PDB file of C-alpha atoms in Angstrom:
ATOM      1  CA  MET A   1      11.838   2.773  -1.351  1.00  0.00           C
ATOM      2  CA  ASN A   2       8.317   1.469  -1.454  1.00  0.00           C
ATOM      3  CA  LYS A   3       8.505  -1.120   1.321  1.00  0.00           C
ATOM      4  CA  LEU A   4       7.982  -0.844   5.076  1.00  0.00           C
ATOM      5  CA  ARG A   5       8.491  -3.440   7.803  1.00  0.00           C
ATOM      6  CA  PHE A   6       6.688  -3.384  11.118  1.00  0.00           C
ATOM      7  CA  ARG A   7       8.277  -5.707  13.685  1.00  0.00           C
ATOM      8  CA  ARG A   8       6.516  -7.670  16.387  1.00  0.00           C
ATOM      9  CA  GLY A   9       7.370  -6.482  19.885  1.00  0.00           C
ATOM     10  CA  PHE A  10       8.137  -2.892  18.894  1.00  0.00           C
ATOM     11  CA  LYS A  11       5.779  -0.673  20.851  1.00  0.00           C
ATOM     12  CA  HIS A  12       2.627  -2.772  21.244  1.00  0.00           C
ATOM     13  CA  TRP A  13       2.651  -4.495  17.832  1.00  0.00           C
ATOM     14  CA  GLU A  14       1.461  -8.114  17.815  1.00  0.00           C
ATOM     15  CA  CYS A  15       3.000  -9.365  14.573  1.00  0.00           C
ATOM     16  CA  THR A  16       5.694  -8.657  12.028  1.00  0.00           C
ATOM     17  CA  TYR A  17       4.533  -7.711   8.572  1.00  0.00           C
ATOM     18  CA  ASP A  18       5.775  -5.919   5.481  1.00  0.00           C
ATOM     19  CA  VAL A  19       3.919  -3.305   3.492  1.00  0.00           C
ATOM     20  CA  GLU A  20       4.748  -2.838  -0.175  1.00  0.00           C
ATOM     21  CA  ILE A  21       3.334   0.055  -2.150  1.00  0.00           C
ATOM     22  CA  ASP A  22       2.521  -0.904  -5.721  1.00  0.00           C
ATOM     23  CA  PHE A  23       2.153   1.826  -8.341  1.00  0.00           C
ATOM     24  CA  GLU A  24       1.980   2.480 -12.050  1.00  0.00           C
ATOM     25  CA  TYR A  25       2.652   5.446 -14.299  1.00  0.00           C
ATOM     26  CA  THR A  26      -0.270   7.250 -15.877  1.00  0.00           C
ATOM     27  CA  ALA A  27      -0.364   8.580 -19.430  1.00  0.00           C
ATOM     28  CA  ASP A  28       0.723  11.936 -17.963  1.00  0.00           C
ATOM     29  CA  LEU A  29       3.839  10.217 -16.556  1.00  0.00           C
ATOM     30  CA  GLU A  30       2.657  10.604 -12.971  1.00  0.00           C
ATOM     31  CA  LYS A  31       2.768   7.869 -10.368  1.00  0.00           C
ATOM     32  CA  LYS A  32      -0.546   6.382  -9.358  1.00  0.00           C
ATOM     33  CA  ILE A  33      -0.676   4.078  -6.349  1.00  0.00           C
ATOM     34  CA  THR A  34      -2.715   1.011  -7.255  1.00  0.00           C
ATOM     35  CA  ASP A  35      -2.440  -1.438  -4.358  1.00  0.00           C
ATOM     36  CA  ILE A  36      -0.870  -1.974  -0.984  1.00  0.00           C
ATOM     37  CA  ILE A  37       0.472  -5.473  -0.396  1.00  0.00           C
ATOM     38  CA  PHE A  38       0.600  -6.747   3.176  1.00  0.00           C
ATOM     39  CA  TYR A  39       2.935  -9.700   3.765  1.00  0.00           C
ATOM     40  CA  GLN A  40       3.374 -11.788   6.928  1.00  0.00           C
ATOM     41  CA  PRO A  41       6.760 -13.547   6.726  1.00  0.00           C
ATOM     42  CA  GLN A  42       6.100 -15.851   9.703  1.00  0.00           C
ATOM     43  CA  ASN A  43       3.335 -17.691   7.826  1.00  0.00           C
ATOM     44  CA  ASN A  44       4.249 -16.679   4.256  1.00  0.00           C
ATOM     45  CA  GLN A  45       0.838 -15.084   3.657  1.00  0.00           C
ATOM     46  CA  LYS A  46       0.136 -11.948   1.658  1.00  0.00           C
ATOM     47  CA  THR A  47      -2.892  -9.995   0.638  1.00  0.00           C
ATOM     48  CA  ARG A  48      -3.351  -7.152  -1.814  1.00  0.00           C
ATOM     49  CA  VAL A  49      -5.650  -4.244  -0.921  1.00  0.00           C
ATOM     50  CA  PRO A  50      -6.735  -1.667  -3.522  1.00  0.00           C
ATOM     51  CA  TRP A  51      -5.354   1.766  -2.591  1.00  0.00           C
ATOM     52  CA  ASP A  52      -8.599   3.595  -3.346  1.00  0.00           C
ATOM     53  CA  ILE A  53     -10.339   1.567  -0.637  1.00  0.00           C
ATOM     54  CA  LEU A  54      -7.487   1.297   1.870  1.00  0.00           C
ATOM     55  CA  ARG A  55      -6.624   5.011   1.838  1.00  0.00           C
ATOM     56  CA  LYS A  56      -9.931   5.948   3.466  1.00  0.00           C
ATOM     57  CA  TYR A  57      -9.385   3.445   6.275  1.00  0.00           C
ATOM     58  CA  LEU A  58      -5.792   4.567   6.834  1.00  0.00           C
ATOM     59  CA  GLU A  59      -6.961   8.158   7.125  1.00  0.00           C
ATOM     60  CA  GLY A  60      -9.694   7.095   9.563  1.00  0.00           C
ATOM     61  CA  SER A  61     -12.492   8.557   7.464  1.00  0.00           C
ATOM     62  CA  VAL A  62     -14.473   5.283   7.196  1.00  0.00           C
ATOM     63  CA  SER A  63     -15.955   3.383  10.125  1.00  0.00           C
ATOM     64  CA  ARG A  64     -18.073   0.711   8.425  1.00  0.00           C
ATOM     65  CA  PRO A  65     -16.523  -2.665   7.493  1.00  0.00           C
ATOM     66  CA  TYR A  66     -15.516  -3.409   3.911  1.00  0.00           C
ATOM     67  CA  ILE A  67     -15.865  -6.962   2.601  1.00  0.00           C
ATOM     68  CA  ASN A  68     -15.426  -8.061  -1.004  1.00  0.00           C
ATOM     69  CA  GLU A  69     -16.261 -11.277  -2.851  1.00  0.00           C
ATOM     70  CA  SER A  70     -12.748 -12.715  -2.442  1.00  0.00           C
ATOM     71  CA  GLY A  71     -13.027 -12.566   1.358  1.00  0.00           C
ATOM     72  CA  LEU A  72     -10.928  -9.448   1.940  1.00  0.00           C
ATOM     73  CA  LYS A  73     -12.194  -7.641   5.015  1.00  0.00           C
ATOM     74  CA  LEU A  74     -11.207  -4.217   6.378  1.00  0.00           C
ATOM     75  CA  GLU A  75     -12.643  -3.080   9.679  1.00  0.00           C
ATOM     76  CA  MET A  76     -11.845  -0.259  12.068  1.00  0.00           C
ATOM     77  CA  ILE A  77     -11.948  -1.294  15.719  1.00  0.00           C
ATOM     78  CA  GLY A  78     -11.183   1.742  17.824  1.00  0.00           C
ATOM     79  CA  GLU A  79      -8.095   3.353  16.311  1.00  0.00           C
ATOM     80  CA  ASP A  80      -6.850   0.102  14.774  1.00  0.00           C
ATOM     81  CA  LEU A  81      -7.507  -1.250  11.296  1.00  0.00           C
ATOM     82  CA  HIS A  82      -8.027  -5.019  11.090  1.00  0.00           C
ATOM     83  CA  ILE A  83      -7.267  -6.603   7.723  1.00  0.00           C
ATOM     84  CA  SER A  84      -8.110 -10.227   7.011  1.00  0.00           C
ATOM     85  CA  ASN A  85      -8.910 -12.539   4.140  1.00  0.00           C
ATOM     86  CA  SER A  86     -10.373 -15.986   3.634  1.00  0.00           C
ATOM     87  CA  ARG A  87      -6.939 -17.666   3.727  1.00  0.00           C
ATOM     88  CA  PHE A  88      -6.156 -17.187   7.440  1.00  0.00           C
ATOM     89  CA  PHE A  89      -4.418 -13.848   6.959  1.00  0.00           C
ATOM     90  CA  HIS A  90      -5.041 -11.365   9.752  1.00  0.00           C
ATOM     91  CA  ILE A  91      -3.130  -8.290  10.862  1.00  0.00           C
ATOM     92  CA  THR A  92      -3.861  -5.285  13.015  1.00  0.00           C
ATOM     93  CA  VAL A  93      -2.635  -1.954  11.671  1.00  0.00           C
ATOM     94  CA  HIS A  94      -2.269   0.376  14.642  1.00  0.00           C
ATOM     95  CA  GLU A  95      -2.788   4.132  14.425  1.00  0.00           C
ATOM     96  CA  ASP A  96       0.936   4.932  14.243  1.00  0.00           C
ATOM     97  CA  GLN A  97       1.404   2.299  11.539  1.00  0.00           C
ATOM     98  CA  ARG A  98      -1.524   3.735   9.568  1.00  0.00           C
ATOM     99  CA  LYS A  99       0.131   7.146   9.648  1.00  0.00           C
ATOM    100  CA  ALA A 100       3.481   5.683   8.554  1.00  0.00           C
ATOM    101  CA  ILE A 101       1.861   3.928   5.579  1.00  0.00           C
ATOM    102  CA  CYS A 102       0.138   7.177   4.528  1.00  0.00           C
ATOM    103  CA  ILE A 103       3.428   9.075   4.703  1.00  0.00           C
ATOM    104  CA  ALA A 104       5.259   6.379   2.728  1.00  0.00           C
ATOM    105  CA  ALA A 105       2.515   6.364   0.070  1.00  0.00           C
ATOM    106  CA  LYS A 106       2.721  10.138  -0.249  1.00  0.00           C
ATOM    107  CA  ASN A 107       6.510   9.937  -0.612  1.00  0.00           C
ATOM    108  CA  VAL A 108       6.294   7.185  -3.225  1.00  0.00           C
ATOM    109  CA  LYS A 109       3.798   9.186  -5.239  1.00  0.00           C
ATOM    110  CA  GLU A 110       5.913  12.350  -5.120  1.00  0.00           C
ATOM    111  CA  ASN A 111       9.313  10.758  -5.662  1.00  0.00           C
ATOM    112  CA  ILE A 112      10.602   9.643  -9.008  1.00  0.00           C
ATOM    113  CA  SER A 113      14.161   8.644  -9.688  1.00  0.00           C
ATOM    114  CA  SER A 114      16.054  10.907 -12.051  1.00  0.00           C
ATOM    115  CA  SER A 115      16.927   7.997 -14.346  1.00  0.00           C
ATOM    116  CA  VAL A 116      13.283   6.924 -14.652  1.00  0.00           C
ATOM    117  CA  GLU A 117      12.229  10.521 -15.208  1.00  0.00           C
ATOM    118  CA  ARG A 118      14.841  10.944 -17.940  1.00  0.00           C
ATOM    119  CA  ILE A 119      13.815   7.701 -19.683  1.00  0.00           C
ATOM    120  CA  LEU A 120      10.137   8.625 -19.555  1.00  0.00           C
ATOM    121  CA  GLN A 121      10.798  12.114 -20.904  1.00  0.00           C
ATOM    122  CA  GLU A 122      12.951  10.757 -23.715  1.00  0.00           C
ATOM    123  CA  SER A 123      10.387   8.165 -24.715  1.00  0.00           C
ATOM    124  CA  ALA A 124       7.611  10.769 -24.608  1.00  0.00           C
ATOM    125  CA  SER A 125       9.570  13.152 -26.828  1.00  0.00           C
ATOM    126  CA  ILE A 126      10.564  10.607 -29.512  1.00  0.00           C
ATOM    127  CA  PRO A 127       8.407  11.194 -32.577  1.00  0.00           C
ATOM    128  CA  SER A 128       6.509   8.210 -33.890  1.00  0.00           C
ATOM    129  CA  PRO A 129       7.828   6.608 -37.149  1.00  0.00           C
ATOM    130  CA  SER A 130       4.949   8.130 -39.116  1.00  0.00           C
ATOM    131  CA  ARG A 131       6.035  11.664 -38.121  1.00  0.00           C
ATOM    132  CA  ARG A 132       9.665  11.311 -39.204  1.00  0.00           C
TER     133      ARG A 132
END
């Protein structure tokens, strides 16, 4: 499963939001996480954050703010990550939530369903028409 839900009121969390881990398969048939999608159901807002940028903030290894041309902003305030965009989207990702997202991303990257693995192996082993 590549989706997490953090509910308002649990622990000290201010809002409910979902986290979806988006990935693709590389040419070597390995999973590569591309983006993390944050979705707030109460106001039907979502924002997509590139994994290469977000990962450093989730791990706590970056302290300076990140802002891109579309208005996406990531900023560490204490132990919490604040994510916002230009369309009134704002969430606070607490330290325990950051850790949970990192664990889920690691699990998504390492896990592959047996049916998908079988299909990928079969398609990789089929000779092209010119080789037949």
